Amino acid sequence: MAEVLENCRIQLRDGLTEAVIKSLLDDLRAENVLGTEEIEEILQKTKTRTDQARDLIDSVKRKGRKASEILLKCLEKRDEHLYKSLNIDRHLAIQETGATSSHIPITTDKPKTTDDVYKMDSNPRGLCLIINNKNFENPKRERKGSQKDVDSLGKLFKKLGFLVEIKEDQTASEIKQLMIDYSKDARHADCFVCCVMSHGDETGVEGYDEQTCPLNDITSPFDGDNCTSLIGKPKVFFIQACRGHEMQSKVLVADGSSSSRIQKSGEISYSIAKDSDFLIAMSTVYGYLSIRDSYNGSWFIQSLCKHLEEGSTRDQDILSILTKVNNEVSRKEGIIKINNDEIDAKMTPQPSFSLTKLLVFRAPKAAASK
């Protein structure tokens, strides 16, 4: 199990938030895995969140197999989404068979019953709203390359049978109002998809006016209380924006404001809606920058479009597709320029979900036969 922990090291290091690290340390103290002095050493104020995560992993790994098992069990309780993204069973299978391939198995088996899968046969399938903030009040903050993402998303979801609508350069209040308006739209069918691309920080995404629109203001209008027409239907949000100012660890641009701002600490300021059937796929983990190429678009959106288009022809569900996206994006490397300094670029997307069935996007038969 210690070997499994080592295999998951990078994902754990990049995915653990400060709040989860502290909760895990409390659990490990209660389980007598780590002592008070060891925990105080990990939580030194001079250490960054990344250093704390790294020291936590190393401290537990040194304790052996049982300690590693306890850590992973506690992680499943504290951050279920991160735990599932580690794909522990796959790592155990590789360990048992001696396999060395980094390839993630792809299932092409169709679900056995329609009860296992969300209905996706209306034409159009539903609405796909794309919000792209390319320009801002400060012209120096233009998000160059974002039109590539808009074009890729628009082409893909039209192919998948969605009615695509694009809104550009929206203020924070306009984004909030758009969500309310679309939640009341009479054209909802099998699924609602919303793609938001902008600058951002730990608290949400920025409008054209450089004010922040919290993620909860984007998702909550579509919960069961506010949007009855989508009860029991998937609500899917793809968010391309920075969630902080740290860089995970070649010229690219970061989807965030000046790196001189100080990262805020504490709990994540939003949570996934309590009602079921939401999928929120963030382009990066909490506290970190998100990478966008000035010519080729963002790492996350371009990988998403590629794998979703491929997967839709093979009846792959969206969570399997997003696992492939995570794998591809986390392996990319580059360099970004911040304040004329060149910094090594790495990132890992982070999906969260409360889906109750498999979500499989399929192109309508008429479109598929063209």
CSV table of C-alpha atoms in Angstrom, one decimal:
chain,number,residue,atom,x,y,z
A,1,MET,CA,0.0,0.0,0.0
A,2,ALA,CA,3.0,2.3,0.6
A,3,GLU,CA,3.8,1.8,-3.1
A,4,VAL,CA,0.3,2.8,-4.0
A,5,LEU,CA,0.6,6.0,-2.0
A,6,GLU,CA,3.9,6.7,-3.8
A,7,ASN,CA,2.2,6.2,-7.2
A,8,CYS,CA,-0.6,8.7,-6.2
A,9,ARG,CA,1.9,11.1,-4.7
A,10,ILE,CA,1.6,13.9,-7.3
A,11,GLN,CA,-2.2,13.8,-7.4
A,12,LEU,CA,-2.4,13.9,-3.6
A,13,ARG,CA,0.2,16.7,-3.4
A,14,ASP,CA,-1.7,18.8,-5.8
A,15,GLY,CA,-5.3,17.9,-4.8
A,16,LEU,CA,-5.2,18.1,-1.0
A,17,THR,CA,-6.5,21.4,0.3
A,18,GLU,CA,-5.4,23.1,3.6
A,19,ALA,CA,-8.7,22.1,5.2
A,20,VAL,CA,-8.5,18.5,4.2
A,21,ILE,CA,-4.8,18.3,5.3
A,22,LYS,CA,-5.7,19.5,8.8
A,23,SER,CA,-8.7,17.1,9.0
A,24,LEU,CA,-6.4,14.2,7.9
A,25,LEU,CA,-3.8,15.1,10.5
A,26,ASP,CA,-6.6,15.0,13.2
A,27,ASP,CA,-7.6,11.6,12.0
A,28,LEU,CA,-4.1,10.3,11.9
A,29,ARG,CA,-3.5,11.6,15.5
A,30,ALA,CA,-6.7,9.8,16.6
A,31,GLU,CA,-5.5,6.6,14.9
A,32,ASN,CA,-2.1,6.9,16.6
A,33,VAL,CA,-0.4,7.0,13.2
A,34,LEU,CA,1.3,10.4,13.8
A,35,GLY,CA,2.3,12.1,17.0
A,36,THR,CA,1.8,15.7,18.2
A,37,GLU,CA,5.3,16.7,17.3
A,38,GLU,CA,5.2,15.2,13.9
A,39,ILE,CA,1.9,17.0,13.2
A,40,GLU,CA,3.3,20.3,14.4
A,41,GLU,CA,6.3,19.9,12.2
A,42,ILE,CA,4.0,19.4,9.1
A,43,LEU,CA,1.8,22.4,10.0
A,44,GLN,CA,4.7,24.9,10.4
A,45,LYS,CA,3.4,28.4,9.4
A,46,THR,CA,6.4,28.9,7.1
A,47,LYS,CA,5.4,25.9,4.9
A,48,THR,CA,3.2,26.3,1.9
A,49,ARG,CA,0.2,24.1,1.3
A,50,THR,CA,2.2,22.0,-1.2
A,51,ASP,CA,5.0,21.5,1.4
A,52,GLN,CA,2.5,20.4,4.0
A,53,ALA,CA,0.9,17.9,1.6
A,54,ARG,CA,4.3,16.5,0.6
A,55,ASP,CA,5.4,16.1,4.3
A,56,LEU,CA,2.1,14.5,5.2
A,57,ILE,CA,2.5,11.9,2.5
A,58,ASP,CA,6.2,11.2,3.3
A,59,SER,CA,5.5,10.9,7.0
A,60,VAL,CA,2.8,8.4,6.6
A,61,LYS,CA,4.7,6.4,3.9
A,62,ARG,CA,7.6,6.0,6.3
A,63,LYS,CA,5.2,4.3,8.8
A,64,GLY,CA,4.5,1.4,6.4
A,65,ARG,CA,1.6,-0.4,4.8
A,66,LYS,CA,-0.9,-0.1,7.7
A,67,ALA,CA,-0.4,3.6,8.1
A,68,SER,CA,-0.8,4.2,4.3
A,69,GLU,CA,-4.1,2.2,4.4
A,70,ILE,CA,-5.4,4.3,7.3
A,71,LEU,CA,-4.5,7.6,5.4
A,72,LEU,CA,-6.3,6.5,2.3
A,73,LYS,CA,-9.3,5.3,4.3
A,74,CYS,CA,-9.5,8.7,6.0
A,75,LEU,CA,-9.1,10.5,2.7
A,76,GLU,CA,-12.1,8.7,1.3
A,77,LYS,CA,-14.1,10.1,4.2
A,78,ARG,CA,-12.7,13.6,4.0
A,79,ASP,CA,-12.5,14.2,0.2
A,80,GLU,CA,-14.4,11.5,-1.7
A,81,HIS,CA,-13.9,13.2,-5.0
A,82,LEU,CA,-10.1,13.3,-4.7
A,83,TYR,CA,-10.1,9.7,-3.4
A,84,LYS,CA,-12.1,8.5,-6.4
A,85,SER,CA,-9.8,10.4,-8.8
A,86,LEU,CA,-6.8,8.4,-7.5
A,87,ASN,CA,-8.2,5.2,-9.0
A,88,ILE,CA,-6.8,3.1,-6.1
A,89,ASP,CA,-8.1,-0.2,-7.6
A,90,ARG,CA,-6.1,0.4,-10.8
A,91,HIS,CA,-2.9,1.1,-8.8
A,92,LEU,CA,-3.5,-2.1,-6.8
A,93,ALA,CA,-4.0,-4.1,-10.0
A,94,ILE,CA,-0.7,-2.7,-11.4
A,95,GLN,CA,1.1,-3.6,-8.2
A,96,GLU,CA,-0.2,-7.2,-8.2
A,97,THR,CA,0.5,-7.9,-11.9
A,98,GLY,CA,3.7,-6.0,-12.2
A,99,ALA,CA,2.4,-3.9,-15.0
A,100,THR,CA,4.2,-0.7,-15.8
A,101,SER,CA,1.9,0.9,-18.4
A,102,SER,CA,0.5,4.3,-17.5
A,103,HIS,CA,-2.4,3.7,-19.8
A,104,ILE,CA,-5.9,4.1,-18.2
A,105,PRO,CA,-8.2,1.2,-19.3
A,106,ILE,CA,-11.1,2.4,-21.4
A,107,THR,CA,-14.4,0.6,-21.2
A,108,THR,CA,-16.5,0.3,-24.3
A,109,ASP,CA,-19.2,-1.9,-22.7
A,110,LYS,CA,-22.6,-0.4,-23.0
A,111,PRO,CA,-24.6,-0.1,-19.8
A,112,LYS,CA,-26.9,-3.1,-19.3
A,113,THR,CA,-30.1,-1.2,-18.6
A,114,THR,CA,-31.5,2.2,-19.4
A,115,ASP,CA,-32.0,2.7,-15.7
A,116,ASP,CA,-28.3,3.0,-15.3
A,117,VAL,CA,-27.9,5.9,-17.7
A,118,TYR,CA,-29.4,9.4,-18.0
A,119,LYS,CA,-31.9,9.8,-20.8
A,120,MET,CA,-30.2,11.4,-23.7
A,121,ASP,CA,-32.3,11.1,-26.9
A,122,SER,CA,-34.2,14.4,-27.3
A,123,ASN,CA,-33.3,16.5,-30.3
A,124,PRO,CA,-32.0,18.9,-29.4
A,125,ARG,CA,-30.5,17.3,-26.3
A,126,GLY,CA,-30.8,20.6,-24.4
A,127,LEU,CA,-29.1,23.9,-24.0
A,128,CYS,CA,-25.3,24.5,-24.0
A,129,LEU,CA,-24.4,28.0,-22.7
A,130,ILE,CA,-20.9,29.1,-23.4
A,131,ILE,CA,-19.7,32.2,-21.5
A,132,ASN,CA,-16.3,33.5,-22.6
A,133,ASN,CA,-14.7,36.6,-21.0
A,134,LYS,CA,-11.9,37.5,-23.3
A,135,ASN,CA,-11.7,41.2,-22.7
A,136,PHE,CA,-11.7,43.1,-19.4
A,137,GLU,CA,-11.8,46.7,-18.2
A,138,ASN,CA,-8.0,46.5,-18.0
A,139,PRO,CA,-7.0,45.7,-21.6
A,140,LYS,CA,-3.8,44.2,-20.5
A,141,ARG,CA,-5.7,41.3,-19.1
A,142,GLU,CA,-7.1,40.1,-22.4
A,143,ARG,CA,-7.4,36.3,-22.5
A,144,LYS,CA,-5.6,35.6,-25.8
A,145,GLY,CA,-6.4,32.2,-27.3
A,146,SER,CA,-9.8,31.9,-25.6
A,147,GLN,CA,-11.6,32.0,-28.9
A,148,LYS,CA,-10.0,28.7,-29.8
A,149,ASP,CA,-11.8,27.2,-26.8
A,150,VAL,CA,-15.1,28.8,-27.8
A,151,ASP,CA,-14.9,27.4,-31.3
A,152,SER,CA,-13.9,23.9,-30.1
A,153,LEU,CA,-16.8,23.8,-27.5
A,154,GLY,CA,-19.3,25.2,-29.9
A,155,LYS,CA,-18.5,22.7,-32.6
A,156,LEU,CA,-18.5,19.8,-30.2
A,157,PHE,CA,-21.8,20.4,-28.5
A,158,LYS,CA,-23.5,21.2,-31.8
A,159,LYS,CA,-22.3,17.8,-33.0
A,160,LEU,CA,-23.6,16.2,-29.8
A,161,GLY,CA,-27.1,17.6,-30.5
A,162,PHE,CA,-27.2,20.7,-28.2
A,163,LEU,CA,-28.6,24.1,-28.9
A,164,VAL,CA,-25.4,26.2,-28.4
A,165,GLU,CA,-25.6,29.8,-27.3
A,166,ILE,CA,-22.5,32.0,-26.7
A,167,LYS,CA,-22.2,35.1,-24.5
A,168,GLU,CA,-19.1,37.2,-24.4
A,169,ASP,CA,-17.5,39.7,-22.0
A,170,GLN,CA,-20.1,39.5,-19.3
A,171,THR,CA,-19.9,41.4,-16.0
A,172,ALA,CA,-20.2,39.5,-12.7
A,173,SER,CA,-23.8,40.6,-12.2
A,174,GLU,CA,-24.6,39.8,-15.9
A,175,ILE,CA,-23.2,36.2,-15.4
A,176,LYS,CA,-25.4,35.8,-12.3
A,177,GLN,CA,-28.5,37.1,-14.1
A,178,LEU,CA,-27.8,34.9,-17.1
A,179,MET,CA,-27.8,31.8,-14.8
A,180,ILE,CA,-31.2,32.9,-13.4
A,181,ASP,CA,-32.6,33.5,-16.9
A,182,TYR,CA,-31.4,30.2,-18.3
A,183,SER,CA,-32.7,28.3,-15.2
A,184,LYS,CA,-36.2,29.5,-16.2
A,185,ASP,CA,-35.7,28.7,-20.0
A,186,ALA,CA,-38.6,26.7,-21.5
A,187,ARG,CA,-36.2,24.9,-23.9
A,188,HIS,CA,-34.6,22.5,-21.4
A,189,ALA,CA,-34.6,18.9,-22.5
A,190,ASP,CA,-32.4,16.0,-21.3
A,191,CYS,CA,-29.4,17.9,-20.1
A,192,PHE,CA,-28.1,21.4,-19.4
A,193,VAL,CA,-24.4,22.3,-20.1
A,194,CYS,CA,-22.7,25.5,-19.1
A,195,CYS,CA,-19.1,26.4,-20.0
A,196,VAL,CA,-17.6,29.4,-18.2
A,197,MET,CA,-14.2,30.7,-19.2
A,198,SER,CA,-12.6,33.7,-17.6
A,199,HIS,CA,-10.0,34.9,-15.1
A,200,GLY,CA,-10.7,33.7,-11.6
A,201,ASP,CA,-9.5,33.1,-8.0
A,202,GLU,CA,-10.3,31.1,-5.0
A,203,THR,CA,-13.8,32.5,-4.6
A,204,GLY,CA,-15.1,32.3,-8.2
A,205,VAL,CA,-14.8,33.6,-11.7
A,206,GLU,CA,-14.3,37.2,-12.8
A,207,GLY,CA,-16.6,39.3,-14.9
A,208,TYR,CA,-15.6,41.8,-17.5
A,209,ASP,CA,-15.8,44.4,-14.7
A,210,GLU,CA,-13.2,42.4,-12.8
A,211,GLN,CA,-15.7,41.7,-10.0
A,212,THR,CA,-16.0,38.1,-8.8
A,213,CYS,CA,-19.1,35.9,-9.5
A,214,PRO,CA,-19.1,33.1,-6.9
A,215,LEU,CA,-19.4,29.6,-8.3
A,216,ASN,CA,-22.5,29.1,-6.2
A,217,ASP,CA,-24.2,31.9,-8.1
A,218,ILE,CA,-23.5,30.0,-11.3
A,219,THR,CA,-24.8,26.6,-10.1
A,220,SER,CA,-27.5,27.2,-7.5
A,221,PRO,CA,-30.1,28.5,-9.9
A,222,PHE,CA,-30.3,25.0,-11.4
A,223,ASP,CA,-30.9,23.1,-8.2
A,224,GLY,CA,-34.1,21.3,-7.5
A,225,ASP,CA,-35.7,24.3,-5.7
A,226,ASN,CA,-35.0,26.8,-8.5
A,227,CYS,CA,-35.2,24.8,-11.7
A,228,THR,CA,-37.9,22.1,-11.5
A,229,SER,CA,-37.6,21.4,-15.2
A,230,LEU,CA,-34.2,19.9,-14.7
A,231,ILE,CA,-34.9,17.7,-11.7
A,232,GLY,CA,-33.5,14.3,-12.2
A,233,LYS,CA,-31.5,15.5,-15.2
A,234,PRO,CA,-27.8,16.2,-15.4
A,235,LYS,CA,-26.5,19.8,-15.0
A,236,VAL,CA,-23.0,20.0,-16.3
A,237,PHE,CA,-20.6,22.9,-15.7
A,238,PHE,CA,-17.1,23.2,-17.2
A,239,ILE,CA,-15.1,26.0,-15.5
A,240,GLN,CA,-11.9,27.3,-17.2
A,241,ALA,CA,-10.4,29.7,-14.7
A,242,CYS,CA,-7.7,30.0,-12.1
A,243,ARG,CA,-8.6,29.1,-8.5
A,244,GLY,CA,-5.6,30.8,-6.8
A,245,HIS,CA,-2.1,32.0,-7.5
A,246,GLU,CA,0.2,29.0,-6.9
A,247,MET,CA,1.7,27.1,-9.8
A,248,GLN,CA,1.7,23.3,-9.6
A,249,SER,CA,4.9,21.5,-9.4
A,250,LYS,CA,6.7,25.9,-21.7
A,251,VAL,CA,5.3,30.6,-23.3
A,252,LEU,CA,1.8,30.3,-22.0
A,253,VAL,CA,-0.7,32.5,-20.1
A,254,ALA,CA,-2.3,31.9,-16.7
A,255,ASP,CA,-6.0,32.4,-16.4
A,256,GLY,CA,-5.8,34.6,-13.3
A,257,SER,CA,-4.9,38.1,-12.2
A,258,SER,CA,-1.5,39.4,-10.9
A,259,SER,CA,0.5,36.8,-9.1
A,260,SER,CA,1.3,39.4,-6.5
A,261,ARG,CA,-1.9,38.7,-4.7
A,262,ILE,CA,-1.6,36.5,-1.6
A,263,GLN,CA,-3.4,33.2,-1.6
A,264,LYS,CA,-6.3,33.0,0.9
A,265,SER,CA,-6.3,30.2,3.3
A,266,GLY,CA,-9.1,28.1,4.9
A,267,GLU,CA,-12.1,26.2,3.6
A,268,ILE,CA,-13.2,26.3,0.0
A,269,SER,CA,-15.8,29.0,-0.3
A,270,TYR,CA,-18.3,27.0,-2.2
A,271,SER,CA,-19.7,23.5,-2.3
A,272,ILE,CA,-21.5,21.4,-4.9
A,273,ALA,CA,-25.3,21.8,-4.8
A,274,LYS,CA,-27.1,19.6,-2.3
A,275,ASP,CA,-29.5,18.3,-5.0
A,276,SER,CA,-28.4,15.4,-7.1
A,277,ASP,CA,-27.3,15.3,-10.8
A,278,PHE,CA,-24.6,18.0,-10.9
A,279,LEU,CA,-21.2,17.7,-12.5
A,280,ILE,CA,-18.8,20.6,-11.9
A,281,ALA,CA,-15.5,20.1,-13.7
A,282,MET,CA,-12.9,22.7,-12.7
A,283,SER,CA,-9.9,23.2,-14.9
A,284,THR,CA,-7.5,23.1,-11.9
A,285,VAL,CA,-7.5,22.3,-8.2
A,286,TYR,CA,-8.2,24.8,-5.5
A,287,GLY,CA,-5.4,27.4,-4.9
A,288,TYR,CA,-3.7,27.0,-8.3
A,289,LEU,CA,-3.3,28.7,-11.6
A,290,SER,CA,-5.0,27.3,-14.8
A,291,ILE,CA,-3.0,27.3,-18.0
A,292,ARG,CA,-4.0,28.7,-21.4
A,293,ASP,CA,-1.9,28.8,-24.6
A,294,SER,CA,-2.2,32.2,-26.4
A,295,TYR,CA,-2.6,30.4,-29.7
A,296,ASN,CA,-4.0,26.9,-29.1
A,297,GLY,CA,-6.4,27.5,-26.2
A,298,SER,CA,-6.5,26.2,-22.7
A,299,TRP,CA,-5.0,22.8,-21.7
A,300,PHE,CA,-8.2,21.7,-20.0
A,301,ILE,CA,-10.8,22.7,-22.6
A,302,GLN,CA,-8.8,21.4,-25.5
A,303,SER,CA,-8.2,18.1,-23.8
A,304,LEU,CA,-11.9,17.9,-22.8
A,305,CYS,CA,-13.1,18.5,-26.3
A,306,LYS,CA,-10.8,15.9,-27.8
A,307,HIS,CA,-11.6,13.1,-25.4
A,308,LEU,CA,-15.4,13.9,-25.2
A,309,GLU,CA,-15.6,13.8,-29.0
A,310,GLU,CA,-13.8,10.5,-29.1
A,311,GLY,CA,-15.7,9.0,-26.1
A,312,SER,CA,-19.1,10.0,-27.4
A,313,THR,CA,-18.6,7.6,-30.3
A,314,ARG,CA,-17.7,4.7,-28.0
A,315,ASP,CA,-20.5,5.1,-25.3
A,316,GLN,CA,-18.0,6.2,-22.7
A,317,ASP,CA,-19.5,7.9,-19.6
A,318,ILE,CA,-18.4,11.4,-18.7
A,319,LEU,CA,-16.5,10.4,-15.6
A,320,SER,CA,-14.3,8.0,-17.5
A,321,ILE,CA,-13.7,10.7,-20.1
A,322,LEU,CA,-12.7,13.2,-17.4
A,323,THR,CA,-10.3,10.7,-15.9
A,324,LYS,CA,-8.6,10.6,-19.3
A,325,VAL,CA,-8.6,14.4,-19.4
A,326,ASN,CA,-7.0,14.5,-15.9
A,327,ASN,CA,-4.3,12.0,-17.0
A,328,GLU,CA,-3.4,13.9,-20.1
A,329,VAL,CA,-3.5,17.4,-18.6
A,330,SER,CA,-1.5,16.4,-15.5
A,331,ARG,CA,1.3,15.1,-17.7
A,332,LYS,CA,1.6,18.3,-19.8
A,333,GLU,CA,4.5,20.7,-19.1
A,334,GLY,CA,5.1,24.2,-20.2
A,335,ILE,CA,6.4,27.6,-19.1
A,336,ILE,CA,4.3,30.7,-18.3
A,337,LYS,CA,5.3,34.3,-18.0
A,338,ILE,CA,4.2,36.2,-14.9
A,339,ASN,CA,5.6,39.7,-14.3
A,340,ASN,CA,8.3,38.9,-16.9
A,341,ASP,CA,9.4,35.9,-14.9
A,342,GLU,CA,9.4,32.4,-16.6
A,343,ILE,CA,7.9,29.7,-14.4
A,344,ASP,CA,7.5,26.0,-15.0
A,345,ALA,CA,3.8,25.2,-15.6
A,346,LYS,CA,1.9,22.1,-14.3
A,347,MET,CA,-1.8,21.6,-13.5
A,348,THR,CA,-4.4,19.0,-12.7
A,349,PRO,CA,-8.1,19.5,-13.4
A,350,GLN,CA,-10.6,18.6,-10.6
A,351,PRO,CA,-14.2,17.3,-11.3
A,352,SER,CA,-16.8,17.1,-8.5
A,353,PHE,CA,-20.1,15.4,-9.0
A,354,SER,CA,-23.4,14.3,-7.5
A,355,LEU,CA,-24.5,12.3,-10.5
A,356,THR,CA,-26.8,9.4,-9.8
A,357,LYS,CA,-26.5,7.6,-13.1
A,358,LEU,CA,-24.0,7.3,-15.9
A,359,LEU,CA,-23.9,10.3,-18.2
A,360,VAL,CA,-23.2,9.4,-21.8
A,361,PHE,CA,-23.1,12.0,-24.5
A,362,ARG,CA,-24.1,10.7,-27.9
A,363,ALA,CA,-24.6,12.6,-31.2
A,364,PRO,CA,-28.1,12.3,-32.7
A,365,LYS,CA,-28.3,9.6,-35.3
A,366,ALA,CA,-28.9,12.1,-38.1
A,367,ALA,CA,-25.8,14.1,-37.1
A,368,ALA,CA,-23.7,11.0,-36.7
A,369,SER,CA,-24.5,9.7,-40.2
A,370,LYS,CA,-23.3,12.9,-41.9
